Coordinates of C-alpha atoms in Angstrom, one line a residue:
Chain A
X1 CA 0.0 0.0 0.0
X2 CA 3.0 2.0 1.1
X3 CA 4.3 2.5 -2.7
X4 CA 1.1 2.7 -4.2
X5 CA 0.5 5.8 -2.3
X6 CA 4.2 7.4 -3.0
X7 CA 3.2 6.6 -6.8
X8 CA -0.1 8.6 -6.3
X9 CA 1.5 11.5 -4.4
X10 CA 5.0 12.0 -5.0
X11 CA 6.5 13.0 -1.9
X12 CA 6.9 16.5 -1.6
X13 CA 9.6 18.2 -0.4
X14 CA 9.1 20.6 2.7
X15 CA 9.1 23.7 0.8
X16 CA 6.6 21.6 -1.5
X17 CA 4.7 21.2 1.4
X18 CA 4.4 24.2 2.4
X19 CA 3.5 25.8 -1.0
X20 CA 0.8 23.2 -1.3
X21 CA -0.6 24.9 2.3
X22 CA -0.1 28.2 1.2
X23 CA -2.1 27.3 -1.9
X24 CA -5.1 25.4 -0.6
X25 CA -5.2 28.2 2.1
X26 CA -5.7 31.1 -1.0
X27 CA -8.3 28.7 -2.6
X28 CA -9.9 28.3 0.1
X29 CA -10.4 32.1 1.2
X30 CA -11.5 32.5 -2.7
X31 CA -8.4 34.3 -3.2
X32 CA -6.3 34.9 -6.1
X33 CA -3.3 32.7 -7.0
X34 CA -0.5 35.0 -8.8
X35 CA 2.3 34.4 -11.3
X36 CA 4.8 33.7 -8.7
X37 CA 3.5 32.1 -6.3
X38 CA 3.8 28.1 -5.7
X39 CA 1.3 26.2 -7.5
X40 CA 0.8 22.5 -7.8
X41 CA 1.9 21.3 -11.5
X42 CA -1.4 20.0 -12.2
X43 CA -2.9 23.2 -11.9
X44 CA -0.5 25.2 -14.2
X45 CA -1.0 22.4 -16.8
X46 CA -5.1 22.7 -16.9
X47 CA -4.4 26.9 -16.8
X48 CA -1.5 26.9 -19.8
X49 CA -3.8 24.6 -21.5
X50 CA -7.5 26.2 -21.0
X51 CA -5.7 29.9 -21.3
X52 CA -4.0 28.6 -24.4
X53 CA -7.0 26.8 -26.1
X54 CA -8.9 30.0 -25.2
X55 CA -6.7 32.5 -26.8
X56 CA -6.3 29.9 -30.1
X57 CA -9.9 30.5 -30.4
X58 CA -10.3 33.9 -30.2
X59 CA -7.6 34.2 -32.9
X60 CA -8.8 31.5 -35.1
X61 CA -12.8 32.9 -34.8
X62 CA -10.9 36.1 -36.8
X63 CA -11.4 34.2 -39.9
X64 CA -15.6 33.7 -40.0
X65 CA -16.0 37.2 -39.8
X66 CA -13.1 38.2 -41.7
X67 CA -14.4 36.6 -44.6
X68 CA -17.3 38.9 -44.5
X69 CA -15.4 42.2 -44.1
X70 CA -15.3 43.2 -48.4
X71 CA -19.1 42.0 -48.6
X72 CA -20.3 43.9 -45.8
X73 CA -23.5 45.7 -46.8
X74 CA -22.1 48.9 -46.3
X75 CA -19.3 51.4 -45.0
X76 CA -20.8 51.5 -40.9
X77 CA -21.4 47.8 -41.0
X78 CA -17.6 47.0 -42.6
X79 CA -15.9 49.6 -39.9
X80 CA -18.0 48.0 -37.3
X81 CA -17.0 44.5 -38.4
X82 CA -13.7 45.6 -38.5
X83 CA -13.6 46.7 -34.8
X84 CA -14.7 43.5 -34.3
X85 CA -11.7 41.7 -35.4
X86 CA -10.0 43.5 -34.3
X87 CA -11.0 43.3 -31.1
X88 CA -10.8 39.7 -31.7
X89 CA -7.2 39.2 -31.9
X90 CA -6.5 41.6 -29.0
X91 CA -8.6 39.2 -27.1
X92 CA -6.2 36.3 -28.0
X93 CA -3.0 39.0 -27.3
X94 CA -4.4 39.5 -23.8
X95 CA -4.9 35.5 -23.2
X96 CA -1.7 35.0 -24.7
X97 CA -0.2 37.3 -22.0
X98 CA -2.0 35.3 -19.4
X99 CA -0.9 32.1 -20.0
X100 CA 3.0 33.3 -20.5
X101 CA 2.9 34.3 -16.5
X102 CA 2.8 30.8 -16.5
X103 CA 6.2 30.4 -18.5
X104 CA 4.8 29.3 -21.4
X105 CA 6.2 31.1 -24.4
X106 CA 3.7 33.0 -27.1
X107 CA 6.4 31.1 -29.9
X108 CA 5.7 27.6 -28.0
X109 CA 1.9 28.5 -28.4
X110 CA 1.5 29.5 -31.5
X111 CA 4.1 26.6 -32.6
X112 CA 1.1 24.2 -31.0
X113 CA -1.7 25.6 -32.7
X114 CA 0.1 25.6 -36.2
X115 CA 1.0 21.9 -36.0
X116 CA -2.2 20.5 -34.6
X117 CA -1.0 20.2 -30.8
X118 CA -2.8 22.5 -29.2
X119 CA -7.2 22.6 -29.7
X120 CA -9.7 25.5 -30.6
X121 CA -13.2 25.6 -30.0
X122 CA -14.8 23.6 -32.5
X123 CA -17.4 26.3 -33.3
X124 CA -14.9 28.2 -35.4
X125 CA -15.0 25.2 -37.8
X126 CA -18.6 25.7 -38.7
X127 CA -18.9 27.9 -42.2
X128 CA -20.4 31.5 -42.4
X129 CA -22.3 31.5 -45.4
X130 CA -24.8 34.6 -45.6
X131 CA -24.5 37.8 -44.0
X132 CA -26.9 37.0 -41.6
X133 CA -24.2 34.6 -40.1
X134 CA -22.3 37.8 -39.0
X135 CA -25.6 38.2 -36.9
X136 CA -25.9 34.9 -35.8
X137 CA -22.4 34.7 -34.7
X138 CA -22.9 37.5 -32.8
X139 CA -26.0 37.3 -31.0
X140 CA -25.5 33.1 -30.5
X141 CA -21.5 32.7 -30.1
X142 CA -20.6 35.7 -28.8
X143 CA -23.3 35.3 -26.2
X144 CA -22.4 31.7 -25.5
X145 CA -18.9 33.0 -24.9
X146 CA -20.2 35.8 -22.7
X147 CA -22.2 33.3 -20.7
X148 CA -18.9 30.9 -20.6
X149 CA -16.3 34.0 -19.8
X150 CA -18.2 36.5 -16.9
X151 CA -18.1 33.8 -14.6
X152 CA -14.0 33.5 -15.4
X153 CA -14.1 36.7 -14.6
X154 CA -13.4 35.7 -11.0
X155 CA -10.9 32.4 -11.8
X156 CA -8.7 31.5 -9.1
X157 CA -5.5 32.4 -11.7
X158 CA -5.1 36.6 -11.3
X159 CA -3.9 37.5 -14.4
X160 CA -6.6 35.0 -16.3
X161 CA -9.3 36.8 -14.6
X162 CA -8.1 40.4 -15.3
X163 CA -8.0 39.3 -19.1
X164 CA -11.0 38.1 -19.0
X165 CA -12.7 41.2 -17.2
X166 CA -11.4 43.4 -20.4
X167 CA -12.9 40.5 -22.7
X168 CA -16.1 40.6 -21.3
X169 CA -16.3 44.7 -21.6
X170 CA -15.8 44.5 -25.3
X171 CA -17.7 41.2 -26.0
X172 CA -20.7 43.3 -25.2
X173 CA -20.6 45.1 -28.5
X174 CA -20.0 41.6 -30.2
X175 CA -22.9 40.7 -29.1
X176 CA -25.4 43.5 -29.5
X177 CA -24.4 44.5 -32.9
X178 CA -25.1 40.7 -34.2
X179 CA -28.4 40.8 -32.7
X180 CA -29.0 44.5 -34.3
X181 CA -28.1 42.6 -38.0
X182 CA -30.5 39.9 -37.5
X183 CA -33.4 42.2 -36.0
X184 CA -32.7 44.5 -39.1
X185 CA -33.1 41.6 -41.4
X186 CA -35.5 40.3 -39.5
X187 CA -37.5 43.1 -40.4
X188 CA -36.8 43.2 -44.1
X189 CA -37.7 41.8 -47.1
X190 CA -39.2 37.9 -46.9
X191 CA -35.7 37.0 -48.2
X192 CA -33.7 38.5 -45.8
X193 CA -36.2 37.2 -43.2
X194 CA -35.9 34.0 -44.2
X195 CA -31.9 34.1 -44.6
X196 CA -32.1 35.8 -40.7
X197 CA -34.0 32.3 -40.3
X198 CA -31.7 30.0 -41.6
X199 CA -28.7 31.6 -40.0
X200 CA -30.2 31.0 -36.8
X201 CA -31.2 27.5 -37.4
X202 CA -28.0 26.6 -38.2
X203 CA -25.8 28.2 -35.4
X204 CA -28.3 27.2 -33.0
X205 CA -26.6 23.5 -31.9
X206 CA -23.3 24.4 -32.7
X207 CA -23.3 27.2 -29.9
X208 CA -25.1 25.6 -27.4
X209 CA -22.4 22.7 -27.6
X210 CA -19.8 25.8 -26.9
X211 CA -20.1 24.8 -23.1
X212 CA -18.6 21.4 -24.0
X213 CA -19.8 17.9 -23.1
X214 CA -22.6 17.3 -20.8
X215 CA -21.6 17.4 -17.5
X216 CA -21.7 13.6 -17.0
X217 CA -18.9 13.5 -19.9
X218 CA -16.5 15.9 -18.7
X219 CA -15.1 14.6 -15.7
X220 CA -12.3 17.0 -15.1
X221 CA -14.5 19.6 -14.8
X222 CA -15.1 19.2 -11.1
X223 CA -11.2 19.1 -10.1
X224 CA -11.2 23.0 -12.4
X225 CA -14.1 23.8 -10.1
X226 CA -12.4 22.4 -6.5
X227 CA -9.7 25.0 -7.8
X228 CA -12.0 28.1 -8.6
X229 CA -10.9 27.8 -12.5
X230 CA -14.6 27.2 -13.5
X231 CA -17.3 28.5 -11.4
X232 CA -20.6 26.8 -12.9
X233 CA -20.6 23.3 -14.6
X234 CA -21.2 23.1 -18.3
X235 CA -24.7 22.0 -18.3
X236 CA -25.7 24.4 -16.0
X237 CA -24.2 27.2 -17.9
X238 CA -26.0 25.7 -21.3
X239 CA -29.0 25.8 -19.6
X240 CA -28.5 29.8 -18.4
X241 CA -27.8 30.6 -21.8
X242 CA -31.3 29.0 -23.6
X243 CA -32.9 30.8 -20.9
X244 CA -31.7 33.8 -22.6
X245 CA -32.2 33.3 -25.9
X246 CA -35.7 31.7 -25.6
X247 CA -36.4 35.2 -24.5
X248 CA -34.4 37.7 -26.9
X249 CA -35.2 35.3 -30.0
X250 CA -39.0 37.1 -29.4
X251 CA -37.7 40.2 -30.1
X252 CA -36.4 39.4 -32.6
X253 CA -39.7 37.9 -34.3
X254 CA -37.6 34.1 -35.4
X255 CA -37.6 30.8 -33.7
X256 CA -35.5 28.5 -32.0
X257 CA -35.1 25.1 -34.1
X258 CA -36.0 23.3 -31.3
X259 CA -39.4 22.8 -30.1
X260 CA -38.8 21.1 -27.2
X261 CA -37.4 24.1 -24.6
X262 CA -39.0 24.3 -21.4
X263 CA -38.4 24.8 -17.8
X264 CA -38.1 22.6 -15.6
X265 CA -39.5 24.1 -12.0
X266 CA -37.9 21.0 -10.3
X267 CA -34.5 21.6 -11.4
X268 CA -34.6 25.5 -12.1
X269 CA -32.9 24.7 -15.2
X270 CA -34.0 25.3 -18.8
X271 CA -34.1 21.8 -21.3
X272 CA -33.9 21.5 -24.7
X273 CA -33.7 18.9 -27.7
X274 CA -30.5 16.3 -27.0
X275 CA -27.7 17.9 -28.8
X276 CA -26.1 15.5 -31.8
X277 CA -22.9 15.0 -29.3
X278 CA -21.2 12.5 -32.6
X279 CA -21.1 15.8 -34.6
X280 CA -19.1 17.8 -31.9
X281 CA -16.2 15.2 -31.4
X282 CA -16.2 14.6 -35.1
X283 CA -15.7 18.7 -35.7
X284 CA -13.0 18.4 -32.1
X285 CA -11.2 15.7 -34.0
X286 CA -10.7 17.8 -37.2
X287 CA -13.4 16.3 -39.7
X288 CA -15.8 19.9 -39.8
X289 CA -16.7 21.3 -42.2
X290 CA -13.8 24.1 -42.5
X291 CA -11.1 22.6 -39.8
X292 CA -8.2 22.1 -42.6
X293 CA -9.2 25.3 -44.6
X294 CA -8.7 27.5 -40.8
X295 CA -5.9 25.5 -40.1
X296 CA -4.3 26.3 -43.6
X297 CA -5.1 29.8 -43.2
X298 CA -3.5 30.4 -39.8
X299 CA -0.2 28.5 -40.8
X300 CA 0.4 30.5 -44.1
X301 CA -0.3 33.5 -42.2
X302 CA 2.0 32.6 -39.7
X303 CA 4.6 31.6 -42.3
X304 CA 4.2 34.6 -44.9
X305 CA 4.2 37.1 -41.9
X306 CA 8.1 35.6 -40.7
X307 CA 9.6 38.0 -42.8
X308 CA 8.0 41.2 -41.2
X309 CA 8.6 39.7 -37.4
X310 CA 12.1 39.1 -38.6
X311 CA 12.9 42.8 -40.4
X312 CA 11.5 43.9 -37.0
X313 CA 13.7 42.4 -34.8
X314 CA 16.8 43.0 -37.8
X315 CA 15.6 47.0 -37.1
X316 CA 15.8 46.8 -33.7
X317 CA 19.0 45.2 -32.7
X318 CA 21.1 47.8 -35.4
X319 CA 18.7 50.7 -33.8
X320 CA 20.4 49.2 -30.3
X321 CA 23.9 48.7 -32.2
X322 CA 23.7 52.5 -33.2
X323 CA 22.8 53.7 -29.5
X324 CA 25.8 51.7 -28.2
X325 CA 28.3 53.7 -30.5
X326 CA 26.7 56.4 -29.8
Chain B
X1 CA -11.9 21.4 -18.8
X2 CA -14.6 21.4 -20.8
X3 CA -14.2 19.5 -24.6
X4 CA -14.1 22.2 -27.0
X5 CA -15.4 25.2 -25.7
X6 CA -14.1 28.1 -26.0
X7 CA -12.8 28.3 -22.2
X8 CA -12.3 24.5 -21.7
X9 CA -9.9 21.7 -23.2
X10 CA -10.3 18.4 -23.9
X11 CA -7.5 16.6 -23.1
X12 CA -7.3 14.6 -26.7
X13 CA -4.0 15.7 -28.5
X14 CA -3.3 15.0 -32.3
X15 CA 0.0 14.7 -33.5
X16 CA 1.4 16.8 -35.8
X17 CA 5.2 19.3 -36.9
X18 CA 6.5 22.1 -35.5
X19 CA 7.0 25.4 -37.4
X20 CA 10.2 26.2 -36.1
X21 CA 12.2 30.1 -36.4
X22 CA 15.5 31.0 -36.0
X23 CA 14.3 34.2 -34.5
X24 CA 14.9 35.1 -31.1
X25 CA 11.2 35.7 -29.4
X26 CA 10.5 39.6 -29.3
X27 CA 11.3 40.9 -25.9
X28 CA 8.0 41.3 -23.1
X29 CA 7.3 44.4 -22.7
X30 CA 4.5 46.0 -19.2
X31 CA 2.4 48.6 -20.5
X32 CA 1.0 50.9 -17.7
X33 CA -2.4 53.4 -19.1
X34 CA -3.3 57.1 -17.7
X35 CA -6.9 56.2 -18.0
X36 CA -7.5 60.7 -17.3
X37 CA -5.3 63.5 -16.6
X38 CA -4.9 63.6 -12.6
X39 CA -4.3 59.8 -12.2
X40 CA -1.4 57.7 -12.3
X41 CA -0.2 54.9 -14.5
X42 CA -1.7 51.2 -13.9
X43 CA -0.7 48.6 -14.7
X44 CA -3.0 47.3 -17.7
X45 CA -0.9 44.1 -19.6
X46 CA 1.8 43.2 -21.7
X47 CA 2.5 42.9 -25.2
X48 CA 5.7 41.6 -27.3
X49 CA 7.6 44.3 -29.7
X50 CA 11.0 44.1 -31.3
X51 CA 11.8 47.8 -29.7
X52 CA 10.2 50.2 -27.6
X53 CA 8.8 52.5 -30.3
X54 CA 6.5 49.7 -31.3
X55 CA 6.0 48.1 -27.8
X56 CA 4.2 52.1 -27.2
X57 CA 2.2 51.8 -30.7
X58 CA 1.3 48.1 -30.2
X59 CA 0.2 49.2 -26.5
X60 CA -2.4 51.9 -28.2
X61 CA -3.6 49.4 -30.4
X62 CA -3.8 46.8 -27.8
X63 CA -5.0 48.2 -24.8
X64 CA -6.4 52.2 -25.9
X65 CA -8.9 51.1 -28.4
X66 CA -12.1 52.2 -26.6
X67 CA -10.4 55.9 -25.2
X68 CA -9.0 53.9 -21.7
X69 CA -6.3 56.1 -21.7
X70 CA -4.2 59.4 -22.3
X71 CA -0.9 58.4 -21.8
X72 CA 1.2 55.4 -21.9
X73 CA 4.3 53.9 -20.3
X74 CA 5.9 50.7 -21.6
X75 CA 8.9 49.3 -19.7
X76 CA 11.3 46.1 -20.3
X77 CA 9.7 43.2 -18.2
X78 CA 12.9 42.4 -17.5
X79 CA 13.7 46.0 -16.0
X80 CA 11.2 45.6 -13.2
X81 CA 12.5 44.4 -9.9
X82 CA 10.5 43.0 -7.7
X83 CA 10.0 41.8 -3.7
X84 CA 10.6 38.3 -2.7
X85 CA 7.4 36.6 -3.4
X86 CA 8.6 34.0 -1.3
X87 CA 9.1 35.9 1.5
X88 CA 5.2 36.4 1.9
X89 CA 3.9 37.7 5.6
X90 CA 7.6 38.3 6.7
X91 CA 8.5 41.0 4.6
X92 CA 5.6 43.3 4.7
X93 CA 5.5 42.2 8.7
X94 CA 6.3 45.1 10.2
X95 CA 3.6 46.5 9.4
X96 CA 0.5 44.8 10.9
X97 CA -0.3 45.4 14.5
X98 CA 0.5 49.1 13.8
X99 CA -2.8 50.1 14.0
X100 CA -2.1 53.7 15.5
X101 CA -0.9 54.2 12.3
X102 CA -4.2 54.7 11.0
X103 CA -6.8 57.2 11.7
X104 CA -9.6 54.9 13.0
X105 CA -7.6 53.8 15.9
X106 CA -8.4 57.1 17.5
X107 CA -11.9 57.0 18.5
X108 CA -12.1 59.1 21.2
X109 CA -12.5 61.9 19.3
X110 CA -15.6 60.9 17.1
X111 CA -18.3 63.3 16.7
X112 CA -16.0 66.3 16.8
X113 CA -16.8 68.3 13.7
X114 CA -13.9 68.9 11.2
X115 CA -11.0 66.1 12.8

């Protein structure tokens, strides 16, 4: 038995030891764990990878809306698309930031996501195909993501929270002006009606499955909430977030495809159709419909932009050169 | 830890080759924002730039982009010297159970007007 446990809990050293208190004692007062301080290894692991996977996203769900920023029906709605983006990759340049204070490299990251290492979420592999995607992208996945990211707001990690309290300021906008393009369509012609429609039917599942497997299939999820990581368990958060839209989706004069939402006054929690769980770990394991086109994208991006980070770096180490002479 | 997500992770790795750069990794730069006149710098992130003329335009772009700010600061990462954080309690010791040196350990003269 002896061994068994020493191969369970390798034996710490007293300094170890008395990190591990130190830590437990901070999670336990709901405190904040920062850069420097002891952490067990476990927990910088699940942090370098959720912060990572987290920031890959934001940078590959660029390329959906980018797509649309040439065709957008006019100059406000291309600027505003543009902010959007924009917005988009500072969000994965703050996350980034984050998960270095872990000692993680940005070069060890991005090397990751280029050679199929490191995961995004699988929504980005989904196609936008109509304008009114840009709507239903915002309105749906940014407001899964909001629903997913306030409550990360207060994460254990310090730096992964404060990044995620800027996120959550600016995801706002993501959100209302995607609902703004489908209530504007909405109430248009029959065609852009129906297209309003369609978009929403078809980023419906894919954005409720945003919160990941149920909760009965994600079994680290507890150990992320015994550390403060994740405040609310996936299903629960799903649930928060049909709530929402079984409301807004009146405004806006559509439907949900799913006829089967209610609320259950037993549990307190809103249920809906069973979600085609064989789809989302077929898109997770690369067969979606656009995984190898946004994987291509973001490696000959990477690759055609080396000469610009290289002159850079050329510029600044002869700029340097010059100011020692001087 | 949850499969997928935006926020979560599944575990489940696929294999695949690294991209690889002789480049050196741009140095880490702190930027610190004047959100108005009359306050100080904070501390709002950091960023990576070859030099420090594009670690202060990267820093507008990155963390000014909705007005937060008047003014910025960038400083080397590696510039910034800091206390002990294993030290904890001891160093910042001498402090605590110094109460007198604030002003509501003087109670006696509550309810005089202008003290």
């Amino acid at each position: 038995m002896a061994s068994q446990n020493e191969g369970l809990h390798a034996v710490l050293s007293e300094e170890e030891q008395a990190g591990q208190t130190y830590f437990d004692k901070i999670i336990a007062e709901d405190s904040r764990i920062e850069p420097r301080d002891w952490m067990p290894e476990s927990y910088r692991k699940t942090l370098v990878r959720q912060i990572g996977q987290h920031a890959h996203s934001e940078i590959i769900g660029m390329q959906p809306e980018a797509n649309w920023i040439t065709r957008a029906p006019s100059l406000k709605r291309k600027a505003i698309l543009m902010a959007k983006v924009q917005d988009e990759a500072g969000h994965g340049l703050y996350l980034y930031s984050a998960a270095e204070t872990l000692g993680t490299p940005r070069d060890k990251m991005t090397e990751d996501l280029i050679s199929g290492k490191a995961r995004y979420s699988s929504i980005f592999n989904y196609p936008a195909v109509t304008w009114a995607d840009m709507g239903a992208i915002g309105w749906m996945v940014d407001g899964a993501a909001i629903c997913n990211q306030v409550p990360l707001c207060r994460a254990s990690y310090g730096p992964y929270g404060r990044a995620m309290v800027r996120v959550c300021k600016e995801e706002s906008f993501h959100q209302r002006q995607g609902f703004e393009i489908l209530l504007e369509l909405a109430n248009g012609t029959p065609e852009q009606r129906a297209m309003a429609q369609d978009a929403v039917n078809r980023w419906y599942a894919p954005s409720l499955m945003m919160f990941g497997p149920p909760d009965e299939d994600s079994p680290n999820s507890k150990q992320s909430m015994a550390w403060n990581i994740k405040r609310f368990s996936n299903d629960e958060l799903r649930s928060r977030f049909v709530g929402m839209l079984v409301e807004q989706v009146k405004v806006l004069g559509l439907e949900l495809p799913d006829d089967q939402i209610s609320f259950n006054e037993d549990t307190k929690q809103w249920e809906h159709s069973p979600l085609d769980w064989d789809e989302f770990k077929d898109v997770l394991k690369g067969r979606g419909p656009c995984n190898a086109q946004r994987m291509e994208r973001r490696r000959s991006a990477h690759e055609e932009g080396a000469w610009v980070r290289e002159a850079a770096a050329a510029y600044a180490d002869k700029q340097a050169q010059k100011a020692e002479v001087a | 830890m949850t499969g997928g997500s935006t926020t979560g992770d599944d575990g489940s790795k696929t294999k695949g080759t690294g991209v690889h750069e002789s480049r050196q990794p741009w140095p880490l730069w702190e930027v610190f924002v004047r959100s108005s006149r009359g306050l100080s710098h904070v501390h709002a992130g950091s960023l990576h730039a070859p030099d420090a003329d594009m670690a202060v335009r990267n820093a507008r772009d990155l963390y000014t982009r909705r007005n937060e700010g008047v003014s910025l600061w960038v400083v080397p990462s590696s510039a910034i010297i800091s206390s002990d954080p294993d030290a904890k309690g001891q160093y910042f010791e001498s402090a605590q159970g110094k109460d007198y040196r604030h002003a509501t350990y003087y109670t006696k003269s509550e309810g005089v007007k202008h003290l």
